[in-house]
PDB file of C-alpha atoms and ligand atoms in Angstrom:
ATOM      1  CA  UNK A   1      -3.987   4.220 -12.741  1.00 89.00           C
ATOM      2  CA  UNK A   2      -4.747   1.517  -9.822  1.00 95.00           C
ATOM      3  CA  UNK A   3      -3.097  -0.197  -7.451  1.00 96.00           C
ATOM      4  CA  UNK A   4      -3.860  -4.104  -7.147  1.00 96.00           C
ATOM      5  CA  UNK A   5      -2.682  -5.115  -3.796  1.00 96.00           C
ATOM      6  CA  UNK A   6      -2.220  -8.659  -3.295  1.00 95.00           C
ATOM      7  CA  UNK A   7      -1.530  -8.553   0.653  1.00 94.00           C
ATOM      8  CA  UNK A   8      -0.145  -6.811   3.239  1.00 94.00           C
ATOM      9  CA  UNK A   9       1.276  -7.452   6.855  1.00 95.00           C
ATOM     10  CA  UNK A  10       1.644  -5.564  10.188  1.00 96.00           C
ATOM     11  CA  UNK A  11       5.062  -4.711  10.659  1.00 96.00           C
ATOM     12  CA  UNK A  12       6.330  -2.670  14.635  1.00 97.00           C
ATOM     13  CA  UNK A  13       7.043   0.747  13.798  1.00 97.00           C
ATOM     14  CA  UNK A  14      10.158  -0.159  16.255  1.00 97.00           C
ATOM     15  CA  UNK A  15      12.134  -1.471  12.802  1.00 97.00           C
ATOM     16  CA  UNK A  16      12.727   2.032  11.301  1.00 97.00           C
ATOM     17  CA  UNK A  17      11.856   3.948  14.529  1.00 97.00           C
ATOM     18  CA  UNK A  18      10.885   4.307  18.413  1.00 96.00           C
ATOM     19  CA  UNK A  19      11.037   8.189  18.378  1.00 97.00           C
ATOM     20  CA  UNK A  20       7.782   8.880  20.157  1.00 96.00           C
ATOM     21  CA  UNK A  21       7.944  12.851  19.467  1.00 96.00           C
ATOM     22  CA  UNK A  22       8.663  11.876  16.155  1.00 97.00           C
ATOM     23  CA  UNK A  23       6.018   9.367  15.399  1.00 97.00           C
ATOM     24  CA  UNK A  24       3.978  11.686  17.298  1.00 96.00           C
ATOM     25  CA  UNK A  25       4.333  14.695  15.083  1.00 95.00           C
ATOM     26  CA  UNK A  26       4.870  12.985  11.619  1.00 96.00           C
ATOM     27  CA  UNK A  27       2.848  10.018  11.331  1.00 96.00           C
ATOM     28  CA  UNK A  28       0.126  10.125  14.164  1.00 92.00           C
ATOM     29  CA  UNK A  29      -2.227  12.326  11.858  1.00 92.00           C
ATOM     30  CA  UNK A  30      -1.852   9.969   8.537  1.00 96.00           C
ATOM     31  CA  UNK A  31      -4.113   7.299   7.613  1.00 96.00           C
ATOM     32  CA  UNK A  32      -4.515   4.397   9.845  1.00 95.00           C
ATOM     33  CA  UNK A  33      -2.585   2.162   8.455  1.00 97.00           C
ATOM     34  CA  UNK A  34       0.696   3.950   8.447  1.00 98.00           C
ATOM     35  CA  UNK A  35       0.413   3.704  12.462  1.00 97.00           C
ATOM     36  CA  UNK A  36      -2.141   1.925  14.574  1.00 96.00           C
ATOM     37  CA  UNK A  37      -1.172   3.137  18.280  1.00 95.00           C
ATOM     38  CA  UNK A  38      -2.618   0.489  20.086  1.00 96.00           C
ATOM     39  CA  UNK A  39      -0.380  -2.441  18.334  1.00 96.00           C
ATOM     40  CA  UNK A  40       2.617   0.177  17.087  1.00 96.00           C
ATOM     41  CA  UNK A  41       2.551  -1.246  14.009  1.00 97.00           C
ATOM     42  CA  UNK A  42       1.895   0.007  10.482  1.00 97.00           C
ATOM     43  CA  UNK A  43       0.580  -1.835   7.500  1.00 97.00           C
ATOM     44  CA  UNK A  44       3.535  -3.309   5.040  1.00 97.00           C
ATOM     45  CA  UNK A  45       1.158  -3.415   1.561  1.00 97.00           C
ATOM     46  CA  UNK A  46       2.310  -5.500  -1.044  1.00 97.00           C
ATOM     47  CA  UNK A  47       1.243  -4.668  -4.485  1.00 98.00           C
ATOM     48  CA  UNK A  48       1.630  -3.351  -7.902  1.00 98.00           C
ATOM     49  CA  UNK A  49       0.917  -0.208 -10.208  1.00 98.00           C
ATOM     50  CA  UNK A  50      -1.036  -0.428 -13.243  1.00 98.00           C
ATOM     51  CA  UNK A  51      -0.649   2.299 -15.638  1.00 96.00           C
ATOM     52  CA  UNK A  52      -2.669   2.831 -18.643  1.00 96.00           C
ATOM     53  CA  UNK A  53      -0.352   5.406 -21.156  1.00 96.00           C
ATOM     54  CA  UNK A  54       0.357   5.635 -24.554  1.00 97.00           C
ATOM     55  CA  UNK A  55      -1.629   3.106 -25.394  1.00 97.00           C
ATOM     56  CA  UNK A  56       0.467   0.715 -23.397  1.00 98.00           C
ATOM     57  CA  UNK A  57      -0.664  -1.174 -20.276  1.00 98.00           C
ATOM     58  CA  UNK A  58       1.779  -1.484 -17.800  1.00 98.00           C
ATOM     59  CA  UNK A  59       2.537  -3.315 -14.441  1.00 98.00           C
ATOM     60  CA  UNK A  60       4.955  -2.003 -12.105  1.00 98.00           C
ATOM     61  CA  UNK A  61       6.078  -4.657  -9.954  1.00 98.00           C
ATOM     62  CA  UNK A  62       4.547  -7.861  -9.559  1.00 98.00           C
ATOM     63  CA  UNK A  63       4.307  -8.895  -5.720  1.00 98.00           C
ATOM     64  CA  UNK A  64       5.438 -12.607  -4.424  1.00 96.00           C
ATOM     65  CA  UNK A  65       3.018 -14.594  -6.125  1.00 96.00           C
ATOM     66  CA  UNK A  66       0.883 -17.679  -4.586  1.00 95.00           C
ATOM     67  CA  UNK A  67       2.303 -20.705  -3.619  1.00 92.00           C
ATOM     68  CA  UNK A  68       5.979 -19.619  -3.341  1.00 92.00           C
ATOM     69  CA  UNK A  69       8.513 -21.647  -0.891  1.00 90.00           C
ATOM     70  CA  UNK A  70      11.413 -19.762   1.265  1.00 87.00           C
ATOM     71  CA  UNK A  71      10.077 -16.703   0.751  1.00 87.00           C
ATOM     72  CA  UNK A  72       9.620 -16.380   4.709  1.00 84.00           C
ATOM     73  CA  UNK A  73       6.872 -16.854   6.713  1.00 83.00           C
ATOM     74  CA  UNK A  74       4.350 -13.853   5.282  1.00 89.00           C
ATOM     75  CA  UNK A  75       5.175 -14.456   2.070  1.00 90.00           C
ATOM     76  CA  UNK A  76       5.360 -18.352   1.953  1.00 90.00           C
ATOM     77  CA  UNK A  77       2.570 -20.061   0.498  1.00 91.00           C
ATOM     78  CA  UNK A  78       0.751 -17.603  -0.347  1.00 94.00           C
ATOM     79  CA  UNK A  79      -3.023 -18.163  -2.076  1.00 95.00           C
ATOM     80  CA  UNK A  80      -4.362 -14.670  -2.977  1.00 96.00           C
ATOM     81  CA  UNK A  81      -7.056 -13.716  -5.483  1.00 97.00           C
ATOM     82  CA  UNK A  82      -4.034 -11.351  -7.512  1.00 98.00           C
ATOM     83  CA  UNK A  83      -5.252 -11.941 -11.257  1.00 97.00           C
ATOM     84  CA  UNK A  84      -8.425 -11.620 -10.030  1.00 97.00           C
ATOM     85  CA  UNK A  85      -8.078  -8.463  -8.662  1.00 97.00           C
ATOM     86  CA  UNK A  86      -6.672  -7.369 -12.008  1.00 97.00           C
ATOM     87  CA  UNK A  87      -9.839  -8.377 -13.742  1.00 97.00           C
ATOM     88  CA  UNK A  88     -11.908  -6.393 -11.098  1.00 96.00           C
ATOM     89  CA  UNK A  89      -9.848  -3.190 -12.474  1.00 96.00           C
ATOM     90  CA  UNK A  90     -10.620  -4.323 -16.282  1.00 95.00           C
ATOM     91  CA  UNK A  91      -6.938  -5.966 -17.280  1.00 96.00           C
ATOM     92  CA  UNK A  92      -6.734  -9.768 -18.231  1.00 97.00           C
ATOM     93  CA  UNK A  93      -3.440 -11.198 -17.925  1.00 97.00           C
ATOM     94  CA  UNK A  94      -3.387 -11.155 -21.433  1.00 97.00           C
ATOM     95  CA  UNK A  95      -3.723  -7.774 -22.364  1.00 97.00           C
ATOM     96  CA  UNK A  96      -0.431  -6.570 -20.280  1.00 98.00           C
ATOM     97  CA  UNK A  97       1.817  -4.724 -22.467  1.00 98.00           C
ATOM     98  CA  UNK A  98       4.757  -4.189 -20.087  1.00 98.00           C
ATOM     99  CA  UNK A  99       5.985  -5.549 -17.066  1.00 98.00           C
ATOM    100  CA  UNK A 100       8.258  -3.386 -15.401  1.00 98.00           C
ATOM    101  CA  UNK A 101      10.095  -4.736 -12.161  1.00 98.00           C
ATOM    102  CA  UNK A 102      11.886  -2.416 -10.057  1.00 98.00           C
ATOM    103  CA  UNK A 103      14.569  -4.688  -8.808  1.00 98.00           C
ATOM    104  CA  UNK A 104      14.179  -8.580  -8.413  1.00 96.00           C
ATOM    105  CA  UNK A 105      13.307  -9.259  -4.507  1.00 95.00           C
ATOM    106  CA  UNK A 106      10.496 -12.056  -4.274  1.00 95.00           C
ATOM    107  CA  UNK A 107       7.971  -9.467  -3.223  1.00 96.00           C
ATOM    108  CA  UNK A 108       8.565  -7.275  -6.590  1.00 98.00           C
ATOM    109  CA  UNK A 109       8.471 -10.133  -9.374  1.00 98.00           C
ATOM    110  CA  UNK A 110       6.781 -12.758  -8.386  1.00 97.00           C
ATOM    111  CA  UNK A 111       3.614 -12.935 -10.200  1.00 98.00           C
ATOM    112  CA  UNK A 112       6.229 -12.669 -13.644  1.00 98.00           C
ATOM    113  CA  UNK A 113       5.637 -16.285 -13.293  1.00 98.00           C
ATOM    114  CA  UNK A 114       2.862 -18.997 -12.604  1.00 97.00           C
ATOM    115  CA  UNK A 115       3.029 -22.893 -12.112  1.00 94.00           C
ATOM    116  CA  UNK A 116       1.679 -25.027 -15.558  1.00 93.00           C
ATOM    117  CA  UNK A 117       2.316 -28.441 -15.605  1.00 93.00           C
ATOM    118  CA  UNK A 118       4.814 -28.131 -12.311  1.00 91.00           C
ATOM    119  CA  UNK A 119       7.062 -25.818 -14.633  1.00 95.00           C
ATOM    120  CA  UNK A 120       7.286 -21.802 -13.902  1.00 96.00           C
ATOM    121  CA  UNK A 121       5.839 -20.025 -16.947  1.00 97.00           C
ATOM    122  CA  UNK A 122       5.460 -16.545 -17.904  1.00 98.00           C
ATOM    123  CA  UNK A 123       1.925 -15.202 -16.181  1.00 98.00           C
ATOM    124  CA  UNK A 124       2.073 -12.514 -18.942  1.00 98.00           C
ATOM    125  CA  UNK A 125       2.666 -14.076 -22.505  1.00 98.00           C
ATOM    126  CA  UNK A 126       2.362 -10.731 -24.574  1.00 98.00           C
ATOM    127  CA  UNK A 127       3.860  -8.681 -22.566  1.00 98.00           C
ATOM    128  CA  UNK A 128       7.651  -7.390 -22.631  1.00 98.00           C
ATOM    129  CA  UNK A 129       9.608  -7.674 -19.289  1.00 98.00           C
ATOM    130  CA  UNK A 130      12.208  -5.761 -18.694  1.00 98.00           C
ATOM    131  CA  UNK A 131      14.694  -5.636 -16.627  1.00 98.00           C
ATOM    132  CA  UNK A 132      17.121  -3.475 -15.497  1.00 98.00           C
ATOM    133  CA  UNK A 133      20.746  -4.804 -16.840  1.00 96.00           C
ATOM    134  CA  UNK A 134      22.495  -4.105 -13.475  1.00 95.00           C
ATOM    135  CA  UNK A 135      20.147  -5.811 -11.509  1.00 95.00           C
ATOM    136  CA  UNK A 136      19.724  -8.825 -13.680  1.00 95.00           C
ATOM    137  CA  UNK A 137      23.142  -9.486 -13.319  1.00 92.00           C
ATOM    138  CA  UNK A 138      22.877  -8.914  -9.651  1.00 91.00           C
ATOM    139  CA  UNK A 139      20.932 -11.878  -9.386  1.00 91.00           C
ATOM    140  CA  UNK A 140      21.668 -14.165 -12.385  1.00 90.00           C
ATOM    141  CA  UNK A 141      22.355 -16.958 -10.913  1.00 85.00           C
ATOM    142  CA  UNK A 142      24.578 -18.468 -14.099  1.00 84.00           C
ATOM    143  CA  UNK A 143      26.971 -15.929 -12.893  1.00 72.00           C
ATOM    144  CA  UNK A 144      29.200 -17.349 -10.360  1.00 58.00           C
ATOM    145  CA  UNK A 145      30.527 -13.715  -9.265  1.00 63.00           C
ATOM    146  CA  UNK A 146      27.572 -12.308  -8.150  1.00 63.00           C
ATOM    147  CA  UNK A 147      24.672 -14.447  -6.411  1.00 60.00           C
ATOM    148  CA  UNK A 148      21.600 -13.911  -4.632  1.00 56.00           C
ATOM    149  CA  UNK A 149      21.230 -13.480  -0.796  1.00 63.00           C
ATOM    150  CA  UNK A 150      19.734 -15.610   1.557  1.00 67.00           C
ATOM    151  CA  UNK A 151      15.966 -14.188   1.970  1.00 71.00           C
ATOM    152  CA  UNK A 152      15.903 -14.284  -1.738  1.00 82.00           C
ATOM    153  CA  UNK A 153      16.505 -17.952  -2.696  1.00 80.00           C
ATOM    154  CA  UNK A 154      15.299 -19.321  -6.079  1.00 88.00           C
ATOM    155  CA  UNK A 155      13.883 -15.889  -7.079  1.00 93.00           C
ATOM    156  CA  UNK A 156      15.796 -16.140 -10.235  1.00 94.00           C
ATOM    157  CA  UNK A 157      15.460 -19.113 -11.587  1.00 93.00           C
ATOM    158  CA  UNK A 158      11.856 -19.348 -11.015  1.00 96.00           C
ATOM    159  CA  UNK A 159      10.607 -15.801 -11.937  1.00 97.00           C
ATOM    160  CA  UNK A 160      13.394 -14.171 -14.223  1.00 97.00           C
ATOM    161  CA  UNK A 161      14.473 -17.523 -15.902  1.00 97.00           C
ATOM    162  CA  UNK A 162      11.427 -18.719 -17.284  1.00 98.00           C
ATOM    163  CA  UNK A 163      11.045 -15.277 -18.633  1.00 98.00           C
ATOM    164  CA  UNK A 164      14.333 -15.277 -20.669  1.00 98.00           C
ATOM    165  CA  UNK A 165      13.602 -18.843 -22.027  1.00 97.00           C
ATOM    166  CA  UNK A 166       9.999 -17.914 -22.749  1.00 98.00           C
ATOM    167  CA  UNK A 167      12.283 -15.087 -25.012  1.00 98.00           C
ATOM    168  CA  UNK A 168      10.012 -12.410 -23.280  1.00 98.00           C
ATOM    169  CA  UNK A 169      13.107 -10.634 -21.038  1.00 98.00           C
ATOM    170  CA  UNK A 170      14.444  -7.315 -22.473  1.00 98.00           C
ATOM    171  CA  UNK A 171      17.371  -5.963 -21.007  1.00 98.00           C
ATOM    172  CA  UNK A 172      17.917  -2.241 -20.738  1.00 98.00           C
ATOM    173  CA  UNK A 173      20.485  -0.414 -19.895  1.00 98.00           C
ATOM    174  CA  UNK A 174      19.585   3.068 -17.799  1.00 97.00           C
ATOM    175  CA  UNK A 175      18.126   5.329 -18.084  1.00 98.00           C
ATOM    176  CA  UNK A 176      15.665   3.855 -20.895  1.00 98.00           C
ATOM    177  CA  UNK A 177      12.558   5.402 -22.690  1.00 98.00           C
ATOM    178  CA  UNK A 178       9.562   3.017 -22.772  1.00 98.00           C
ATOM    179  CA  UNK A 179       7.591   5.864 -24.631  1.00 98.00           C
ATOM    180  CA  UNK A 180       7.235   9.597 -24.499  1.00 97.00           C
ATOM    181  CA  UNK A 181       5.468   9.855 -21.272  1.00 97.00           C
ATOM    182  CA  UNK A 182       7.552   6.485 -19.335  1.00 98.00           C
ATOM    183  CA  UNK A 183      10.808   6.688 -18.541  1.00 98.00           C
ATOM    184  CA  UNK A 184      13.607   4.142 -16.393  1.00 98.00           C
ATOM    185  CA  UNK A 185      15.897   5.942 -14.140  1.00 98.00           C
ATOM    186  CA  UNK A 186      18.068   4.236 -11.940  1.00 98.00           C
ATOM    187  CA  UNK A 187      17.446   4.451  -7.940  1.00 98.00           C
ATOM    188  CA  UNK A 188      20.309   2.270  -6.242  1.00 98.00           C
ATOM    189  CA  UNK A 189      20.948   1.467  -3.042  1.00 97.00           C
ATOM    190  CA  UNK A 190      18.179  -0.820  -1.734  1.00 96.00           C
ATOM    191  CA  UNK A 191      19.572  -3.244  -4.125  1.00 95.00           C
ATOM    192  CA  UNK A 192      22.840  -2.363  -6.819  1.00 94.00           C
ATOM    193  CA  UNK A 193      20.322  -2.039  -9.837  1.00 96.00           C
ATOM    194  CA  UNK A 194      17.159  -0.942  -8.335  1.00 98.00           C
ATOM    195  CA  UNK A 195      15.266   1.378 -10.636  1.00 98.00           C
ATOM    196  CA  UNK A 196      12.167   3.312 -10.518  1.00 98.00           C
ATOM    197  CA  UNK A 197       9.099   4.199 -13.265  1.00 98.00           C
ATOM    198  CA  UNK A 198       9.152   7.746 -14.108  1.00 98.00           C
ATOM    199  CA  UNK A 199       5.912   8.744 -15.489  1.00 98.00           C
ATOM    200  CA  UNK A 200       5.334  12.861 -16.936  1.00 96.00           C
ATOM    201  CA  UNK A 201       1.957  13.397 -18.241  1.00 91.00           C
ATOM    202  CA  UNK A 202       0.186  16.648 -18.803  1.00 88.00           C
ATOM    203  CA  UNK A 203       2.969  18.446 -16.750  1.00 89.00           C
ATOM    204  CA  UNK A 204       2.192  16.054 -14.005  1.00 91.00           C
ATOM    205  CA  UNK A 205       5.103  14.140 -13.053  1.00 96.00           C
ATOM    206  CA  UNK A 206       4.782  10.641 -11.283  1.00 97.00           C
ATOM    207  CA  UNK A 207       7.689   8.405  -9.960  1.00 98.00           C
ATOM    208  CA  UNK A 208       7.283   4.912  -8.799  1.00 98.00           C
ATOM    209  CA  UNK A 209       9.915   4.226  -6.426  1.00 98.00           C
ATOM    210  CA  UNK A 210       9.754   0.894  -5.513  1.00 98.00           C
ATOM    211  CA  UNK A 211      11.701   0.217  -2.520  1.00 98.00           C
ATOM    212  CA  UNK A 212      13.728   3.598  -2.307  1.00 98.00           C
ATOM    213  CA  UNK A 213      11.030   4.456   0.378  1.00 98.00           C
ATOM    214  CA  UNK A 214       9.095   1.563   2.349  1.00 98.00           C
ATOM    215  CA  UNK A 215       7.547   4.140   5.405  1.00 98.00           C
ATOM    216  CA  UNK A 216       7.094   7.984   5.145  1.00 98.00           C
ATOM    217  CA  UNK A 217       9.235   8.725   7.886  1.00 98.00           C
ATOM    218  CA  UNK A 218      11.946   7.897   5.468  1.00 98.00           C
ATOM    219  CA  UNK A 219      10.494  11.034   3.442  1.00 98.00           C
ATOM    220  CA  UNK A 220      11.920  12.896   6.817  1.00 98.00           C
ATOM    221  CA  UNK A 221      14.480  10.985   8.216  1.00 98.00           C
ATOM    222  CA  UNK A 222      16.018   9.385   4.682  1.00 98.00           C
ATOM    223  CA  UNK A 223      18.582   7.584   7.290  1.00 98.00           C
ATOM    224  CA  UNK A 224      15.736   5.397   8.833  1.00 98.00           C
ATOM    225  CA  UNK A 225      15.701   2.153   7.371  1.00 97.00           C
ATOM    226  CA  UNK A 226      14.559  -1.516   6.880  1.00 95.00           C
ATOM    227  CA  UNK A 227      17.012  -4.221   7.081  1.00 91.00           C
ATOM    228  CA  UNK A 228      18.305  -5.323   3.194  1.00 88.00           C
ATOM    229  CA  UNK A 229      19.979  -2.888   1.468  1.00 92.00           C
ATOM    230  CA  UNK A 230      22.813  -4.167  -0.901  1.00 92.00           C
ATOM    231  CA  UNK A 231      24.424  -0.512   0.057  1.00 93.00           C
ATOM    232  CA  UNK A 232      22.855   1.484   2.638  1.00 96.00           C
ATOM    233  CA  UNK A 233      25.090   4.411   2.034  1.00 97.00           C
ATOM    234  CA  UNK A 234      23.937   4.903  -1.751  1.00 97.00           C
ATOM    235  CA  UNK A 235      20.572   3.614  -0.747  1.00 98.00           C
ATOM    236  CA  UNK A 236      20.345   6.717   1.694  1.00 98.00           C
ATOM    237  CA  UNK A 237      21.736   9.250  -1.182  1.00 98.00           C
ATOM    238  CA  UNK A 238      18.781   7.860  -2.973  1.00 98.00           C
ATOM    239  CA  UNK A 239      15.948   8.401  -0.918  1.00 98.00           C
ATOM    240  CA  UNK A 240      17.746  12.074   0.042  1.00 98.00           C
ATOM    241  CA  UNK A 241      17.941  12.916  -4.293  1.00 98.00           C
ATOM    242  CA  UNK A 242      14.306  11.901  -4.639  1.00 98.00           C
ATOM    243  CA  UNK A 243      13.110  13.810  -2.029  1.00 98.00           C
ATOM    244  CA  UNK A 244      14.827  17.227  -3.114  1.00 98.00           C
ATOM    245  CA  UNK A 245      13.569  15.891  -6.715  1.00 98.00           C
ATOM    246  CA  UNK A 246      10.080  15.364  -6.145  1.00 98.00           C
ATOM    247  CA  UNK A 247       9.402  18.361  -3.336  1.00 97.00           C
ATOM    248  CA  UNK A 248      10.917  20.756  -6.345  1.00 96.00           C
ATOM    249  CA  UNK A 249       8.517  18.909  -9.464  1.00 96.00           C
ATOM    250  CA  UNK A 250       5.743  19.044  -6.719  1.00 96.00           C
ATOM    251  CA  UNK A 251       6.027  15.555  -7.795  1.00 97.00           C
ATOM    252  CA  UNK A 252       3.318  12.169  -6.617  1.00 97.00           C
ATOM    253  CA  UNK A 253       5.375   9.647  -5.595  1.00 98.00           C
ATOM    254  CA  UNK A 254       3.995   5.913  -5.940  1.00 98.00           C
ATOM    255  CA  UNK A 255       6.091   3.360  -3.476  1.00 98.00           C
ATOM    256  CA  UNK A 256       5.817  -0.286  -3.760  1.00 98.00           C
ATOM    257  CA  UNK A 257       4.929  -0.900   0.403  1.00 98.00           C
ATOM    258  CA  UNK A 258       2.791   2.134   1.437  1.00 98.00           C
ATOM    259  CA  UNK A 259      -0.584   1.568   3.164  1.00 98.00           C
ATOM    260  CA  UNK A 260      -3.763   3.269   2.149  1.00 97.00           C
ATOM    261  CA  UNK A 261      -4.025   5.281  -0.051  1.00 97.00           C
ATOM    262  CA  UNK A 262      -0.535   3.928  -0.877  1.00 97.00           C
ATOM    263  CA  UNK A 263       0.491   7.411  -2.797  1.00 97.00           C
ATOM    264  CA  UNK A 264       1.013  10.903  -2.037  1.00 97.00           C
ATOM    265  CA  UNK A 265       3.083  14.120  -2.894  1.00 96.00           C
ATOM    266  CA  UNK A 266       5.217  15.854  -0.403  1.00 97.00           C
ATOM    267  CA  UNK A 267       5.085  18.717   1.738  1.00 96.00           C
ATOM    268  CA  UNK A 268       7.366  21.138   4.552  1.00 96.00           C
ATOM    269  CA  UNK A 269       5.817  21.347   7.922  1.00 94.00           C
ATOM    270  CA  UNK A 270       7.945  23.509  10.710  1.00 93.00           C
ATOM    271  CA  UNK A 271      10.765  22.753   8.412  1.00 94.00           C
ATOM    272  CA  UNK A 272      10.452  19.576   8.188  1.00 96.00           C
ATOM    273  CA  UNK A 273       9.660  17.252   5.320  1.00 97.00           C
ATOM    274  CA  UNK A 274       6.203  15.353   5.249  1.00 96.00           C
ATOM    275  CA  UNK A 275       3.918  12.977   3.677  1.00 97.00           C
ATOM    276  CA  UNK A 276       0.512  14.270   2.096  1.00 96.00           C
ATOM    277  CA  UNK A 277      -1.277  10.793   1.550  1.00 96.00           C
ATOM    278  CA  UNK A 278      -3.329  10.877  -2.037  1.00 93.00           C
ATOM    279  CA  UNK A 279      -3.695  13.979  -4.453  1.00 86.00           C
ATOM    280  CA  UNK A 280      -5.123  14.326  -7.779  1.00 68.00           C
ATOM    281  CA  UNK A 281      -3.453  11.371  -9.551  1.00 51.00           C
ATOM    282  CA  UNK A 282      -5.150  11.850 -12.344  1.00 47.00           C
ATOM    283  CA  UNK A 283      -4.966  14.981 -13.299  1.00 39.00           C
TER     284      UNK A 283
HETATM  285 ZN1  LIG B 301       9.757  -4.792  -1.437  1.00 90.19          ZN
END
């Protein structure tokens, strides 16, 4: 398993919390870039999980992709040695099996497609994509009912779209067995059809969670939050489900925005629930 970041930005600590006891007892004593006192900030990664299982290689989530427009400004324009990166670790574009998006902001599906000939095509031509059926149709922009938000302009039609015309899409409904050890559950909230990668492998259990947790302190305080959510409410039930799930499993968790060593399992300290960066993720 590796994780293939393609950036990440300093973000004030302020936006989920300014609870200096808290911060103090909770996330002073985890790696650096989860808190850096001096500028109260922690480190918002961007990147993606690559899985090699049942002879399948699979990409979970595909990050905002370079030279993007209205994205915002740390994720406009963007020129970032991502496929690169993905050679480094041994993986041509080429030789992706699955692509496995776990819901369809800019940041989570953006290197699905890459400019040829000024025309969006798929970055990954033997690969299935799938997508979760709810959340397509969240964002399918033929569908006049539903439509996208504002910090999400053209996401569709430039990384989903060319996808579907490419005839590469699969739409599943949840929850949906990619093979014995991978698994699609739905994890609503941040957005209606958000959905996470569960992953069981020699009793191990793994869950890629997307955007059900962006900061640990969610892992205490599930209630802390990021502006965004399609429903907060269900978003919150969510993040409160996974974390009775995954302390009872003794389960890793994977999250889409976590800093250094961007994974970890979790613990009770003083009766209270905490992070434990890293673990044995491949055992
Ligand atoms: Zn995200």
């Amino acid at each position: 398993m590796d994780c293939v970041e393609e950036h990440h930005l300093n973000v004030p600590l302020a936006v989920l919390t300014d609870d200096d006891q808290f911060i103090s007892r909770r996330v002073a004593q985890l790696p650096s870039g989860f808190f850096d006192p001096a500028t109260r900030t922690f480190q918002f990664s961007n990147h993606s999980w690559l899985l090699r299982v049942d002879g399948l290689t699979v990409l979970v989530d595909t990050c905002t992709g370079n030279g993007r427009k209205g994205r915002g400004a740390f994720f406009d324009d963007l020129d970032t040695p991502y496929l690169e990166r993905l050679a480094a670790v041994g993986v041509s574009a080429d030789s992706i099996d699955v692509v496995f998006c776990t819901h369809l902001h800019h940041d989570h599906c953006g290197w699905n497609t890459t400019q040829a000939d000024g025309r969006w095509v798929p970055t990954f031509p033997n690969a299935d994509y799938l997508f979760a059926d709810e959340e397509y149709r969240r964002w399918d922009t033929s569908d006049s009912v539903r439509h996208p938000n504002e910090f999400n302009p053209n996401v569709f039609d430039e990384c989903v779209r060319p996808v579907v015309d490419a005839g590469l899409a699969k739409l599943i409904s949840l929850p949906h067995e990619i093979s014995p050890s991978l698994r699609v559950e739905s994890a609503p909230g941040h957005t209606v059809g958000h959905a996470m990668l569960c992953l069981v492998s020699d009793g191990v259990r793994a869950y890629f969670t997307g955007d059900a947790f962006h900061h640990p302190v969610q892992l205490t305080r599930p209630e802390l939050h990021l502006p965004g959510c399609d429903d907060l409410p269900t978003a919150i039930a969510t993040r409160q489900a996974l974390i009775t799930r995954a302390l009872d499993e003794s389960a890793f968790l994977f999250p889409a925005h976590f800093a250094t060593p961007h994974y970890g399992h979790l613990g009770i300290d003083r009766d209270e629930v905490c992070f434990v960066p890293g673990g044995a993720r491949d055992a």
